[in-house]
PDB file of C-alpha atoms in Angstrom:
ATOM      1  CA  UNK A1148      55.565-107.888 -29.529  1.00 55.00           C
ATOM      2  CA  UNK A1149      57.143-109.663 -32.502  1.00 72.00           C
ATOM      3  CA  UNK A1150      60.138-111.847 -31.698  1.00 82.00           C
ATOM      4  CA  UNK A1151      63.532-110.571 -32.850  1.00 88.00           C
ATOM      5  CA  UNK A1152      65.826-112.771 -34.902  1.00 94.00           C
ATOM      6  CA  UNK A1153      69.143-112.837 -36.771  1.00 96.00           C
ATOM      7  CA  UNK A1154      69.054-112.817 -40.575  1.00 97.00           C
ATOM      8  CA  UNK A1155      71.446-114.745 -42.776  1.00 98.00           C
ATOM      9  CA  UNK A1156      71.857-113.411 -46.335  1.00 98.00           C
ATOM     10  CA  UNK A1157      73.133-115.971 -48.843  1.00 98.00           C
ATOM     11  CA  UNK A1158      74.972-114.478 -51.818  1.00 98.00           C
ATOM     12  CA  UNK A1159      77.271-115.885 -54.485  1.00 94.00           C
ATOM     13  CA  UNK A1160      79.056-113.869 -57.134  1.00 94.00           C
ATOM     14  CA  UNK A1161      81.033-114.795 -60.234  1.00 92.00           C
ATOM     15  CA  UNK A1162      82.926-111.856 -61.769  1.00 90.00           C
ATOM     16  CA  UNK A1163      80.645-109.200 -60.286  1.00 90.00           C
ATOM     17  CA  UNK A1164      83.172-106.369 -60.023  1.00 90.00           C
ATOM     18  CA  UNK A1165      81.433-103.079 -59.277  1.00 90.00           C
ATOM     19  CA  UNK A1166      78.122-104.681 -58.281  1.00 94.00           C
ATOM     20  CA  UNK A1167      79.027-106.070 -54.876  1.00 95.00           C
ATOM     21  CA  UNK A1168      79.743-102.798 -53.067  1.00 94.00           C
ATOM     22  CA  UNK A1169      76.514-101.293 -54.466  1.00 95.00           C
ATOM     23  CA  UNK A1170      74.498-104.315 -53.343  1.00 96.00           C
ATOM     24  CA  UNK A1171      76.059-104.317 -49.865  1.00 95.00           C
ATOM     25  CA  UNK A1172      75.235-100.628 -49.448  1.00 94.00           C
ATOM     26  CA  UNK A1173      71.630-101.327 -50.501  1.00 95.00           C
ATOM     27  CA  UNK A1174      71.421-104.161 -47.969  1.00 95.00           C
ATOM     28  CA  UNK A1175      72.721-101.870 -45.229  1.00 93.00           C
ATOM     29  CA  UNK A1176      70.252 -99.133 -46.129  1.00 93.00           C
ATOM     30  CA  UNK A1177      67.355-101.613 -46.147  1.00 95.00           C
ATOM     31  CA  UNK A1178      68.021-103.441 -42.884  1.00 94.00           C
ATOM     32  CA  UNK A1179      69.849-100.973 -40.678  1.00 90.00           C
ATOM     33  CA  UNK A1180      66.584 -99.684 -39.219  1.00 87.00           C
ATOM     34  CA  UNK A1181      64.666-102.986 -39.279  1.00 88.00           C
ATOM     35  CA  UNK A1182      63.492-103.218 -35.669  1.00 85.00           C
ATOM     36  CA  UNK A1183      62.828-106.966 -35.721  1.00 90.00           C
ATOM     37  CA  UNK A1184      66.260-108.010 -37.010  1.00 94.00           C
ATOM     38  CA  UNK A1185      68.971-108.091 -34.353  1.00 93.00           C
ATOM     39  CA  UNK A1186      71.976-108.828 -36.556  1.00 94.00           C
ATOM     40  CA  UNK A1187      72.522-109.378 -40.273  1.00 96.00           C
ATOM     41  CA  UNK A1188      75.120-111.923 -41.373  1.00 96.00           C
ATOM     42  CA  UNK A1189      75.970-111.493 -45.067  1.00 97.00           C
ATOM     43  CA  UNK A1190      77.745-114.561 -46.466  1.00 97.00           C
ATOM     44  CA  UNK A1191      79.227-114.215 -49.956  1.00 97.00           C
ATOM     45  CA  UNK A1192      80.788-116.985 -52.037  1.00 97.00           C
ATOM     46  CA  UNK A1193      83.055-115.000 -54.401  1.00 97.00           C
ATOM     47  CA  UNK A1194      84.253-116.715 -57.563  1.00 96.00           C
ATOM     48  CA  UNK A1195      86.496-115.683 -60.431  1.00 94.00           C
ATOM     49  CA  UNK A1196      87.811-112.120 -60.396  1.00 90.00           C
ATOM     50  CA  UNK A1197      90.089-111.300 -57.474  1.00 94.00           C
ATOM     51  CA  UNK A1198      88.931-107.695 -57.872  1.00 94.00           C
ATOM     52  CA  UNK A1199      85.533-108.784 -56.521  1.00 94.00           C
ATOM     53  CA  UNK A1200      87.273-110.204 -53.461  1.00 94.00           C
ATOM     54  CA  UNK A1201      89.214-106.966 -52.963  1.00 95.00           C
ATOM     55  CA  UNK A1202      85.998-104.968 -53.381  1.00 94.00           C
ATOM     56  CA  UNK A1203      84.310-106.872 -50.551  1.00 94.00           C
ATOM     57  CA  UNK A1204      87.401-106.675 -48.334  1.00 92.00           C
ATOM     58  CA  UNK A1205      87.605-102.902 -48.796  1.00 91.00           C
ATOM     59  CA  UNK A1206      83.905-102.453 -48.142  1.00 91.00           C
ATOM     60  CA  UNK A1207      84.192-104.586 -45.030  1.00 86.00           C
ATOM     61  CA  UNK A1208      87.158-102.554 -43.823  1.00 83.00           C
ATOM     62  CA  UNK A1209      85.762 -99.098 -44.484  1.00 80.00           C
ATOM     63  CA  UNK A1210      82.164 -99.352 -43.303  1.00 76.00           C
ATOM     64  CA  UNK A1211      81.463 -98.387 -39.692  1.00 66.00           C
ATOM     65  CA  UNK A1212      77.990 -99.977 -39.739  1.00 59.00           C
ATOM     66  CA  UNK A1213      79.624-103.388 -39.445  1.00 64.00           C
ATOM     67  CA  UNK A1214      80.458-102.690 -35.815  1.00 62.00           C
ATOM     68  CA  UNK A1215      76.810-102.607 -34.778  1.00 76.00           C
ATOM     69  CA  UNK A1216      74.395-104.679 -36.811  1.00 87.00           C
ATOM     70  CA  UNK A1217      76.122-106.196 -39.836  1.00 93.00           C
ATOM     71  CA  UNK A1218      78.805-108.806 -40.337  1.00 93.00           C
ATOM     72  CA  UNK A1219      80.206-109.761 -43.738  1.00 94.00           C
ATOM     73  CA  UNK A1220      81.601-113.266 -44.216  1.00 94.00           C
ATOM     74  CA  UNK A1221      83.207-114.333 -47.487  1.00 95.00           C
ATOM     75  CA  UNK A1222      84.979-117.196 -49.201  1.00 97.00           C
ATOM     76  CA  UNK A1223      86.896-117.130 -52.485  1.00 97.00           C
ATOM     77  CA  UNK A1224      87.290-119.572 -55.378  1.00 97.00           C
ATOM     78  CA  UNK A1225      89.360-118.814 -58.450  1.00 95.00           C
ATOM     79  CA  UNK A1226      86.957-120.760 -60.712  1.00 94.00           C
ATOM     80  CA  UNK A1227      83.141-120.989 -60.699  1.00 93.00           C
ATOM     81  CA  UNK A1228      81.908-123.922 -58.605  1.00 95.00           C
ATOM     82  CA  UNK A1229      78.277-124.046 -59.761  1.00 91.00           C
ATOM     83  CA  UNK A1230      75.138-122.561 -58.252  1.00 93.00           C
ATOM     84  CA  UNK A1231      74.391-125.441 -55.875  1.00 94.00           C
ATOM     85  CA  UNK A1232      77.928-125.580 -54.457  1.00 96.00           C
ATOM     86  CA  UNK A1233      78.174-121.784 -54.210  1.00 97.00           C
ATOM     87  CA  UNK A1234      74.834-121.673 -52.378  1.00 97.00           C
ATOM     88  CA  UNK A1235      76.004-124.414 -50.028  1.00 97.00           C
ATOM     89  CA  UNK A1236      79.381-122.757 -49.468  1.00 98.00           C
ATOM     90  CA  UNK A1237      77.735-119.465 -48.551  1.00 98.00           C
ATOM     91  CA  UNK A1238      75.194-121.192 -46.300  1.00 98.00           C
ATOM     92  CA  UNK A1239      77.799-123.196 -44.380  1.00 98.00           C
ATOM     93  CA  UNK A1240      79.727-120.031 -43.524  1.00 97.00           C
ATOM     94  CA  UNK A1241      76.750-118.603 -41.624  1.00 98.00           C
ATOM     95  CA  UNK A1242      76.330-119.088 -37.843  1.00 96.00           C
ATOM     96  CA  UNK A1243      74.578-122.373 -37.073  1.00 95.00           C
ATOM     97  CA  UNK A1244      71.802-120.844 -34.956  1.00 94.00           C
ATOM     98  CA  UNK A1245      70.249-118.839 -37.826  1.00 96.00           C
ATOM     99  CA  UNK A1246      66.992-120.146 -39.307  1.00 96.00           C
ATOM    100  CA  UNK A1247      65.886-117.163 -41.407  1.00 97.00           C
ATOM    101  CA  UNK A1248      67.614-116.665 -44.760  1.00 98.00           C
ATOM    102  CA  UNK A1249      67.383-114.174 -47.612  1.00 98.00           C
ATOM    103  CA  UNK A1250      68.790-115.104 -51.010  1.00 98.00           C
ATOM    104  CA  UNK A1251      69.218-112.806 -53.994  1.00 96.00           C
ATOM    105  CA  UNK A1252      71.342-112.227 -57.084  1.00 93.00           C
ATOM    106  CA  UNK A1253      74.539-110.162 -56.909  1.00 94.00           C
ATOM    107  CA  UNK A1254      74.111-108.475 -60.323  1.00 90.00           C
ATOM    108  CA  UNK A1255      71.624-105.880 -58.998  1.00 93.00           C
ATOM    109  CA  UNK A1256      68.680-107.554 -60.746  1.00 92.00           C
ATOM    110  CA  UNK A1257      67.148-107.660 -57.258  1.00 95.00           C
ATOM    111  CA  UNK A1258      66.704-104.686 -54.960  1.00 96.00           C
ATOM    112  CA  UNK A1259      66.852-105.541 -51.217  1.00 96.00           C
ATOM    113  CA  UNK A1260      64.142-102.947 -50.489  1.00 96.00           C
ATOM    114  CA  UNK A1261      61.608-105.200 -52.261  1.00 97.00           C
ATOM    115  CA  UNK A1262      62.031-107.786 -49.498  1.00 96.00           C
ATOM    116  CA  UNK A1263      60.539-105.629 -46.757  1.00 94.00           C
ATOM    117  CA  UNK A1264      56.957-106.954 -47.227  1.00 95.00           C
ATOM    118  CA  UNK A1265      58.333-110.517 -47.120  1.00 96.00           C
ATOM    119  CA  UNK A1266      58.983-110.291 -43.387  1.00 95.00           C
ATOM    120  CA  UNK A1267      55.364-109.563 -42.521  1.00 92.00           C
ATOM    121  CA  UNK A1268      54.206-112.706 -44.321  1.00 94.00           C
ATOM    122  CA  UNK A1269      56.892-114.932 -42.823  1.00 93.00           C
ATOM    123  CA  UNK A1270      55.792-113.716 -39.385  1.00 87.00           C
ATOM    124  CA  UNK A1271      52.249-114.733 -40.296  1.00 90.00           C
ATOM    125  CA  UNK A1272      53.282-118.382 -40.699  1.00 89.00           C
ATOM    126  CA  UNK A1273      54.480-118.553 -44.306  1.00 95.00           C
ATOM    127  CA  UNK A1274      57.809-120.437 -44.505  1.00 97.00           C
ATOM    128  CA  UNK A1275      59.055-119.377 -47.955  1.00 97.00           C
ATOM    129  CA  UNK A1276      58.445-116.099 -49.753  1.00 97.00           C
ATOM    130  CA  UNK A1277      59.413-116.003 -53.428  1.00 97.00           C
ATOM    131  CA  UNK A1278      60.164-112.627 -54.988  1.00 97.00           C
ATOM    132  CA  UNK A1279      58.197-112.962 -58.198  1.00 95.00           C
ATOM    133  CA  UNK A1280      58.531-111.222 -61.538  1.00 93.00           C
ATOM    134  CA  UNK A1281      55.383-112.852 -62.877  1.00 92.00           C
ATOM    135  CA  UNK A1282      52.715-112.624 -60.175  1.00 93.00           C
ATOM    136  CA  UNK A1283      50.366-109.638 -60.041  1.00 93.00           C
ATOM    137  CA  UNK A1284      52.377-106.489 -59.360  1.00 94.00           C
ATOM    138  CA  UNK A1285      55.688-108.000 -60.490  1.00 94.00           C
ATOM    139  CA  UNK A1286      57.723-106.090 -63.070  1.00 92.00           C
ATOM    140  CA  UNK A1287      60.624-106.736 -65.428  1.00 90.00           C
ATOM    141  CA  UNK A1288      62.788-103.867 -66.606  1.00 88.00           C
ATOM    142  CA  UNK A1289      65.204-104.535 -69.450  1.00 78.00           C
ATOM    143  CA  UNK A1290      65.451-108.343 -69.487  1.00 75.00           C
ATOM    144  CA  UNK A1291      66.549-109.600 -72.966  1.00 73.00           C
ATOM    145  CA  UNK A1292      63.719-111.224 -74.910  1.00 79.00           C
ATOM    146  CA  UNK A1293      65.512-114.585 -75.267  1.00 71.00           C
ATOM    147  CA  UNK A1294      66.125-114.776 -71.527  1.00 73.00           C
ATOM    148  CA  UNK A1295      62.560-113.833 -70.669  1.00 78.00           C
ATOM    149  CA  UNK A1296      61.205-116.391 -73.161  1.00 79.00           C
ATOM    150  CA  UNK A1297      63.323-119.167 -71.650  1.00 76.00           C
ATOM    151  CA  UNK A1298      62.315-118.190 -68.119  1.00 77.00           C
ATOM    152  CA  UNK A1299      58.576-118.108 -68.864  1.00 83.00           C
ATOM    153  CA  UNK A1300      58.734-121.349 -70.872  1.00 81.00           C
ATOM    154  CA  UNK A1301      60.589-123.356 -68.238  1.00 77.00           C
ATOM    155  CA  UNK A1302      58.350-122.025 -65.474  1.00 77.00           C
ATOM    156  CA  UNK A1303      55.229-123.105 -67.393  1.00 82.00           C
ATOM    157  CA  UNK A1304      56.618-126.555 -68.203  1.00 78.00           C
ATOM    158  CA  UNK A1305      57.559-127.231 -64.585  1.00 74.00           C
ATOM    159  CA  UNK A1306      54.139-126.001 -63.438  1.00 77.00           C
ATOM    160  CA  UNK A1307      52.396-128.437 -65.790  1.00 75.00           C
ATOM    161  CA  UNK A1308      54.569-131.397 -64.799  1.00 74.00           C
ATOM    162  CA  UNK A1309      54.575-130.838 -61.045  1.00 71.00           C
ATOM    163  CA  UNK A1310      51.292-128.912 -60.656  1.00 74.00           C
ATOM    164  CA  UNK A1311      53.240-126.267 -58.810  1.00 79.00           C
ATOM    165  CA  UNK A1312      51.312-123.156 -57.746  1.00 83.00           C
ATOM    166  CA  UNK A1313      54.319-120.768 -57.617  1.00 91.00           C
ATOM    167  CA  UNK A1314      54.552-118.930 -60.943  1.00 92.00           C
ATOM    168  CA  UNK A1315      58.174-117.742 -60.726  1.00 92.00           C
ATOM    169  CA  UNK A1316      59.982-120.939 -59.741  1.00 89.00           C
ATOM    170  CA  UNK A1317      63.263-119.781 -61.309  1.00 87.00           C
ATOM    171  CA  UNK A1318      63.575-116.636 -59.182  1.00 92.00           C
ATOM    172  CA  UNK A1319      66.584-116.607 -56.859  1.00 93.00           C
ATOM    173  CA  UNK A1320      65.053-113.897 -54.651  1.00 97.00           C
ATOM    174  CA  UNK A1321      63.629-115.653 -51.590  1.00 97.00           C
ATOM    175  CA  UNK A1322      63.091-115.320 -47.865  1.00 98.00           C
ATOM    176  CA  UNK A1323      63.189-118.733 -46.193  1.00 97.00           C
ATOM    177  CA  UNK A1324      62.561-119.833 -42.624  1.00 96.00           C
ATOM    178  CA  UNK A1325      63.878-123.368 -42.100  1.00 96.00           C
ATOM    179  CA  UNK A1326      65.690-125.149 -39.266  1.00 94.00           C
ATOM    180  CA  UNK A1327      67.650-127.569 -41.451  1.00 93.00           C
ATOM    181  CA  UNK A1328      68.243-125.948 -44.814  1.00 95.00           C
ATOM    182  CA  UNK A1329      71.359-128.061 -45.463  1.00 96.00           C
ATOM    183  CA  UNK A1330      69.161-131.135 -45.762  1.00 95.00           C
ATOM    184  CA  UNK A1331      67.185-129.463 -48.562  1.00 95.00           C
ATOM    185  CA  UNK A1332      70.366-128.359 -50.363  1.00 96.00           C
ATOM    186  CA  UNK A1333      71.809-131.879 -50.237  1.00 95.00           C
ATOM    187  CA  UNK A1334      68.656-133.403 -51.742  1.00 91.00           C
ATOM    188  CA  UNK A1335      69.006-131.401 -54.960  1.00 91.00           C
ATOM    189  CA  UNK A1336      70.782-132.767 -58.038  1.00 86.00           C
ATOM    190  CA  UNK A1337      70.954-129.698 -60.292  1.00 82.00           C
ATOM    191  CA  UNK A1338      74.079-127.552 -60.273  1.00 79.00           C
ATOM    192  CA  UNK A1339      73.128-124.833 -62.777  1.00 79.00           C
ATOM    193  CA  UNK A1340      70.146-122.490 -62.958  1.00 78.00           C
ATOM    194  CA  UNK A1341      67.554-125.313 -62.536  1.00 82.00           C
ATOM    195  CA  UNK A1342      68.829-125.636 -58.953  1.00 89.00           C
ATOM    196  CA  UNK A1343      66.447-122.811 -58.008  1.00 90.00           C
ATOM    197  CA  UNK A1344      63.369-124.739 -59.193  1.00 87.00           C
ATOM    198  CA  UNK A1345      64.456-128.086 -57.752  1.00 87.00           C
ATOM    199  CA  UNK A1346      65.367-126.463 -54.433  1.00 92.00           C
ATOM    200  CA  UNK A1347      61.937-124.835 -54.249  1.00 90.00           C
ATOM    201  CA  UNK A1348      60.267-128.145 -55.045  1.00 87.00           C
ATOM    202  CA  UNK A1349      62.001-129.867 -52.122  1.00 89.00           C
ATOM    203  CA  UNK A1350      61.014-127.046 -49.799  1.00 93.00           C
ATOM    204  CA  UNK A1351      57.406-127.635 -50.841  1.00 89.00           C
ATOM    205  CA  UNK A1352      57.856-131.398 -50.458  1.00 88.00           C
ATOM    206  CA  UNK A1353      59.115-130.692 -46.931  1.00 91.00           C
ATOM    207  CA  UNK A1354      55.624-129.307 -46.206  1.00 92.00           C
ATOM    208  CA  UNK A1355      56.748-125.685 -46.142  1.00 94.00           C
ATOM    209  CA  UNK A1356      54.116-123.049 -46.886  1.00 95.00           C
ATOM    210  CA  UNK A1357      55.074-121.076 -50.005  1.00 96.00           C
ATOM    211  CA  UNK A1358      53.883-117.683 -51.198  1.00 96.00           C
ATOM    212  CA  UNK A1359      55.068-115.331 -53.922  1.00 96.00           C
ATOM    213  CA  UNK A1360      55.097-111.557 -53.656  1.00 98.00           C
ATOM    214  CA  UNK A1361      55.860-109.072 -56.430  1.00 97.00           C
ATOM    215  CA  UNK A1362      59.309-107.606 -57.066  1.00 96.00           C
ATOM    216  CA  UNK A1363      60.803-105.425 -59.777  1.00 95.00           C
ATOM    217  CA  UNK A1364      63.476-107.253 -61.747  1.00 91.00           C
ATOM    218  CA  UNK A1365      66.016-104.726 -63.009  1.00 89.00           C
ATOM    219  CA  UNK A1366      68.341-104.946 -65.982  1.00 80.00           C
ATOM    220  CA  UNK A1367      71.998-105.564 -65.240  1.00 72.00           C
ATOM    221  CA  UNK A1368      74.053-102.405 -65.827  1.00 74.00           C
ATOM    222  CA  UNK A1369      77.551-103.624 -64.865  1.00 72.00           C
ATOM    223  CA  UNK A1370      79.157-106.802 -66.243  1.00 54.00           C
ATOM    224  CA  UNK A1371      77.599-109.526 -68.401  1.00 63.00           C
ATOM    225  CA  UNK A1372      75.062-112.285 -67.767  1.00 56.00           C
ATOM    226  CA  UNK A1373      76.455-115.727 -66.906  1.00 55.00           C
ATOM    227  CA  UNK A1374      73.500-117.495 -68.512  1.00 53.00           C
ATOM    228  CA  UNK A1375      74.244-119.311 -71.786  1.00 55.00           C
ATOM    229  CA  UNK A1376      71.283-120.465 -73.897  1.00 61.00           C
ATOM    230  CA  UNK A1377      72.584-123.897 -74.961  1.00 60.00           C
ATOM    231  CA  UNK A1378      73.955-124.810 -71.545  1.00 65.00           C
ATOM    232  CA  UNK A1379      70.809-123.612 -69.766  1.00 63.00           C
ATOM    233  CA  UNK A1380      68.524-125.618 -72.076  1.00 67.00           C
ATOM    234  CA  UNK A1381      70.591-128.771 -71.432  1.00 70.00           C
ATOM    235  CA  UNK A1382      70.451-128.146 -67.682  1.00 68.00           C
ATOM    236  CA  UNK A1383      66.660-127.846 -67.756  1.00 67.00           C
ATOM    237  CA  UNK A1384      66.307-130.957 -69.898  1.00 70.00           C
ATOM    238  CA  UNK A1385      68.290-132.750 -67.195  1.00 70.00           C
ATOM    239  CA  UNK A1386      65.909-131.346 -64.575  1.00 69.00           C
ATOM    240  CA  UNK A1387      62.916-132.662 -66.528  1.00 69.00           C
ATOM    241  CA  UNK A1388      64.611-136.065 -66.613  1.00 69.00           C
ATOM    242  CA  UNK A1389      65.065-135.881 -62.826  1.00 70.00           C
ATOM    243  CA  UNK A1390      61.423-134.879 -62.362  1.00 68.00           C
ATOM    244  CA  UNK A1391      60.141-137.927 -64.234  1.00 64.00           C
ATOM    245  CA  UNK A1392      62.582-140.548 -62.945  1.00 63.00           C
ATOM    246  CA  UNK A1393      63.622-139.359 -59.483  1.00 63.00           C
ATOM    247  CA  UNK A1394      61.966-136.301 -57.970  1.00 61.00           C
ATOM    248  CA  UNK A1395      58.325-137.366 -58.393  1.00 56.00           C
ATOM    249  CA  UNK A1396      58.955-140.803 -56.849  1.00 55.00           C
TER     250      UNK A1396
END
């Protein structure tokens, strides 16, 4: 019999009005009947719009499923605090005894149902499962060309520099089993989108076994993307600097 465990879901949202309640419902539908998961702790770092905070509060108040299997935890910041700090904030609000974590975007690019095959692999001894748009079977629906070009380019550059065998290193959709994830978070230096790649690199450096499985990446339908071309390029240039002068040492 497979051992049961608690799952911690790490989420962070900046001005995601309308998306959060849909995502929470999808999470409930996906994991409510998962026989191996005892309890699901959903930790959300909410930033920006107070309407997003109210949306989560109302969902938390009105959903009877919370009584049994699910618990929603949230924090609120009026201004964006950066991806690294939001990730850390969400992580620190989870119970300390959890060692299995699912991370995903709050803009509905990721569908929780795609994570179901991840759990079989993590039970087979894989430590980190990356939900990949670019491995065989992965799909992208509606991503703008400029964003897709940047994503593919940065993934290829990092692969060449670090000889990294994960194709989609910029994906934020991951299932991670780790007993001291805070140590990995604190090692990273990037605060924007490159945090995902640097974080994955340190997991690999920590001798964790990594595997990527296909997901379908869906176009955002509510709200606008937070990615800005110029800022993102600068952030990745900083990551490349870190790779050459700090990370590879």
